[in-house]
Short mmCIF file of C-alpha atoms in Angstrom, two decimals:
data_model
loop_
_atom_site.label_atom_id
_atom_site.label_comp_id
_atom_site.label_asym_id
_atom_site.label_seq_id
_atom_site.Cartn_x
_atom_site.Cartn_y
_atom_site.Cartn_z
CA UNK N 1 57.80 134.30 -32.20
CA UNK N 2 59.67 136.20 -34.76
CA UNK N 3 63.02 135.30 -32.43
CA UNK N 4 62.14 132.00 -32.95
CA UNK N 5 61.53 132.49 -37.00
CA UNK N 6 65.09 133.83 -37.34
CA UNK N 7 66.48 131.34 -35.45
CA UNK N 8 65.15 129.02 -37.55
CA UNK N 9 66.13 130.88 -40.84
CA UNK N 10 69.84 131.53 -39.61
CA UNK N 11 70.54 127.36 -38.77
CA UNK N 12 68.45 126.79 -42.57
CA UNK N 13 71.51 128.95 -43.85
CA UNK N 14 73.77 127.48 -41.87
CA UNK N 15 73.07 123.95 -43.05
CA UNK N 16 72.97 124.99 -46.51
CA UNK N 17 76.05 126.65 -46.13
CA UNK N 18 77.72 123.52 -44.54
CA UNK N 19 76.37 121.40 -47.44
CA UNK N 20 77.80 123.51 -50.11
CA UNK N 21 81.05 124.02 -48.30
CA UNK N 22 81.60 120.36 -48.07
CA UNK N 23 80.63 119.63 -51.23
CA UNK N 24 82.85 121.90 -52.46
CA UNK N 25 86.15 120.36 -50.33
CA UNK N 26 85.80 116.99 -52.24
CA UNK N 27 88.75 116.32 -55.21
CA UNK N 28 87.57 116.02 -58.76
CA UNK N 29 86.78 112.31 -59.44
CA UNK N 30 88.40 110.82 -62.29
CA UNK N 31 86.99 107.55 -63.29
CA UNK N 32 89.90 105.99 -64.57
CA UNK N 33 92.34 106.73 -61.46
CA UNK N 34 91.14 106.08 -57.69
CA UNK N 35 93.08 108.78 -56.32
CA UNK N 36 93.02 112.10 -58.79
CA UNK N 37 95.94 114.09 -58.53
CA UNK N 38 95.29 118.12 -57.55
CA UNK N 39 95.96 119.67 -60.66
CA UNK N 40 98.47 123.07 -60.45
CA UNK N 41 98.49 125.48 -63.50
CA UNK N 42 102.45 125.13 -65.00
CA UNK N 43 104.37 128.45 -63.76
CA UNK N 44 106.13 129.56 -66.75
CA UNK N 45 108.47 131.60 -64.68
CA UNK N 46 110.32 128.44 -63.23
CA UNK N 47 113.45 126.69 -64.09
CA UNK N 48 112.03 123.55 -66.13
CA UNK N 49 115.12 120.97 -66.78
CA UNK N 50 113.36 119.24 -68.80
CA UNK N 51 114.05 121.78 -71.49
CA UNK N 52 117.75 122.17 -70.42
CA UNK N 53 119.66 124.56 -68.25
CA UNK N 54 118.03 127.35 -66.50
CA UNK N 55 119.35 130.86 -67.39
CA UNK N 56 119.56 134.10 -64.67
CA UNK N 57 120.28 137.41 -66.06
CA UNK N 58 121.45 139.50 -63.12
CA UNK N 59 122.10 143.59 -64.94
CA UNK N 60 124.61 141.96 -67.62
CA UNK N 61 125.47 138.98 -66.31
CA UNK N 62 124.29 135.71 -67.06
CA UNK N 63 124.35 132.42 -64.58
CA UNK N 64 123.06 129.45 -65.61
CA UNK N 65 121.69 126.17 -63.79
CA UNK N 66 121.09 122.62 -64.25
CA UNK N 67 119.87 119.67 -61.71
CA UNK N 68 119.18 116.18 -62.89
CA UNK N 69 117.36 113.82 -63.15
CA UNK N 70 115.30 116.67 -64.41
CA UNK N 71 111.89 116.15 -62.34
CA UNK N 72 114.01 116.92 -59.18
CA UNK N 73 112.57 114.55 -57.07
CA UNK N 74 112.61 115.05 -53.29
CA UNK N 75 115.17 113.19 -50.37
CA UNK N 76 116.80 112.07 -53.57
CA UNK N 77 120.20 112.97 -54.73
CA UNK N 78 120.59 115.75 -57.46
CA UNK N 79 123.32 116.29 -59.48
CA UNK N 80 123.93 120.79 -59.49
CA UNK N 81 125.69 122.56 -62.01
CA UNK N 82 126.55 126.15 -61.63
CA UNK N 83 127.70 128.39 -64.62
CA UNK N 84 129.34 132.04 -63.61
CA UNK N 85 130.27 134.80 -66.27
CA UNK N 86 133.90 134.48 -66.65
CA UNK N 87 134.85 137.29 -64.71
CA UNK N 88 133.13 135.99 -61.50
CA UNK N 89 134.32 134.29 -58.65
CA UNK N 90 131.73 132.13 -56.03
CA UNK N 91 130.75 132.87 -52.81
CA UNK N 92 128.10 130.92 -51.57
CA UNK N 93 125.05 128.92 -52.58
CA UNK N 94 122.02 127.97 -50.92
CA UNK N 95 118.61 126.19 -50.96
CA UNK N 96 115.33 127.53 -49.13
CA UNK N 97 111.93 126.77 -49.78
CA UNK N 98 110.45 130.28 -51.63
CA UNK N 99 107.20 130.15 -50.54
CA UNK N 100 107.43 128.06 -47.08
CA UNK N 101 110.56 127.75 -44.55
CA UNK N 102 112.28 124.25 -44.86
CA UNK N 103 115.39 125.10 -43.39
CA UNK N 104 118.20 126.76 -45.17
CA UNK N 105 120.32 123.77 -47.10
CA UNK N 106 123.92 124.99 -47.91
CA UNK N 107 125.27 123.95 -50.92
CA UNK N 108 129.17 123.18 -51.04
CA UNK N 109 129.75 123.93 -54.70
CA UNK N 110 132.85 122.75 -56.41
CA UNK N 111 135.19 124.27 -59.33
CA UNK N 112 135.19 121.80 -61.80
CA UNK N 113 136.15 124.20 -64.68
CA UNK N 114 136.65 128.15 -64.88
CA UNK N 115 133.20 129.27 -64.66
CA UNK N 116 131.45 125.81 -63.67
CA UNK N 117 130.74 124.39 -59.78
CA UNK N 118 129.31 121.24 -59.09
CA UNK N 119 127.53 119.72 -55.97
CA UNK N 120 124.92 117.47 -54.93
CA UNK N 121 122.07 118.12 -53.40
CA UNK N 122 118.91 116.88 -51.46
CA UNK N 123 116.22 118.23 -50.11
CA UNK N 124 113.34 117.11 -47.90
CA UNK N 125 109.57 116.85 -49.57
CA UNK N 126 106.74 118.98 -49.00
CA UNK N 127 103.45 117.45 -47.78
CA UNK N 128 101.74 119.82 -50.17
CA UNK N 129 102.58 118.21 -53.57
CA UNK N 130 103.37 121.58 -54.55
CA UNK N 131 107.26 123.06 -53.10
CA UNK N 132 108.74 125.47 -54.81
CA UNK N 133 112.58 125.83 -53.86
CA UNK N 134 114.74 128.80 -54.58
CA UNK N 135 118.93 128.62 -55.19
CA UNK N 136 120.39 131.71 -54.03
CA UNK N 137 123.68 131.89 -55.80
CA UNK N 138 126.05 134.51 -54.28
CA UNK N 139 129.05 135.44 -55.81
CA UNK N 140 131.41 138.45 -56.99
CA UNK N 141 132.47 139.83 -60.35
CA UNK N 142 134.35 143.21 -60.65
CA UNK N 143 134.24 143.62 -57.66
CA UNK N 144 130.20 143.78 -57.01
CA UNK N 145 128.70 141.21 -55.03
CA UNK N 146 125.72 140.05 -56.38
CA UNK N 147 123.15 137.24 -55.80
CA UNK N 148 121.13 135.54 -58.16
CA UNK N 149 117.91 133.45 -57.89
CA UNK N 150 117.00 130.72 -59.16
CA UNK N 151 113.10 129.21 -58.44
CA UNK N 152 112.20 125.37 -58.99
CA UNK N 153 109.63 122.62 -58.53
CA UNK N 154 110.41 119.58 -56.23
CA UNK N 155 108.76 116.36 -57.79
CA UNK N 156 107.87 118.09 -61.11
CA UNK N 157 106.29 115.10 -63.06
CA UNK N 158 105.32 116.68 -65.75
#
């Protein structure tokens, strides 16, 4: 008898639980849009072209970066500017995804002035409507070799 009252407690819980839970899995319904976008909290520590170029301080030197269009759309191409301190010569650049693996995407940078490379670029999209990628910019000045990092948003429609 009191088996049977537990029992009957434990699948009470249980279905509560199950209620709640799937309750709790449905988007937030916004009556002027059929299909409400997630909403993601901005991360101030990313590159944001919409302001301009993105600057990397690596001990005393400074690298800077710029993709447009700005919102860096995905399987699109983007235009990639690399600046190096003066001093510094390029070794390599790539794209990875920073917080998922998409493959590593070399990036065939070309001097188009002194301390500037240019590429282009694309990159696959992310079925999370969130993808962070990350630039790794290697390259050698004084004869350190360094690498610096540089962290974006795919599809950033602000």
């Amino acid at each position: 008898m009191l088996v049977k009252k537990i029992s009957s407690i434990f699948k009470a819980i249980i279905g509560i639980a199950v209620i709640i839970g799937v309750n709790g899995c449905k988007p937030p319904v916004d009556d002027g849009d059929q299909q409400a976008k997630p909403i993601f909290v901005k991360d101030v520590s990313l590159c944001d072209f919409y302001e301009g170029i993105c600057i990397v301080n690596v001990g005393e030197d400074a690298l800077t970066l710029n993709i447009t269009p700005a919102n860096t759309p995905s399987e699109k191409p983007l235009s990639v500017s690399v600046n190096l301190p003066d001093s510094a010569e390029l070794i390599s650049a790539r794209v990875e995804g920073r917080d998922m693996f998409m493959g590593i995407i070399p990036l065939n940078l070309s001097q188009t002035a002194k301390t500037e490379y240019k590429a282009t670029l694309i990159y696959g999209s992310c079925s999370s409507n969130y993808m962070v990628w990350r630039m790794f910019v290697t390259y050698r000045n004084k004869g350190v070799e360094q690498t610096a990092m540089f962290d974006f948003l795919a599809d950033n429609d602000i």
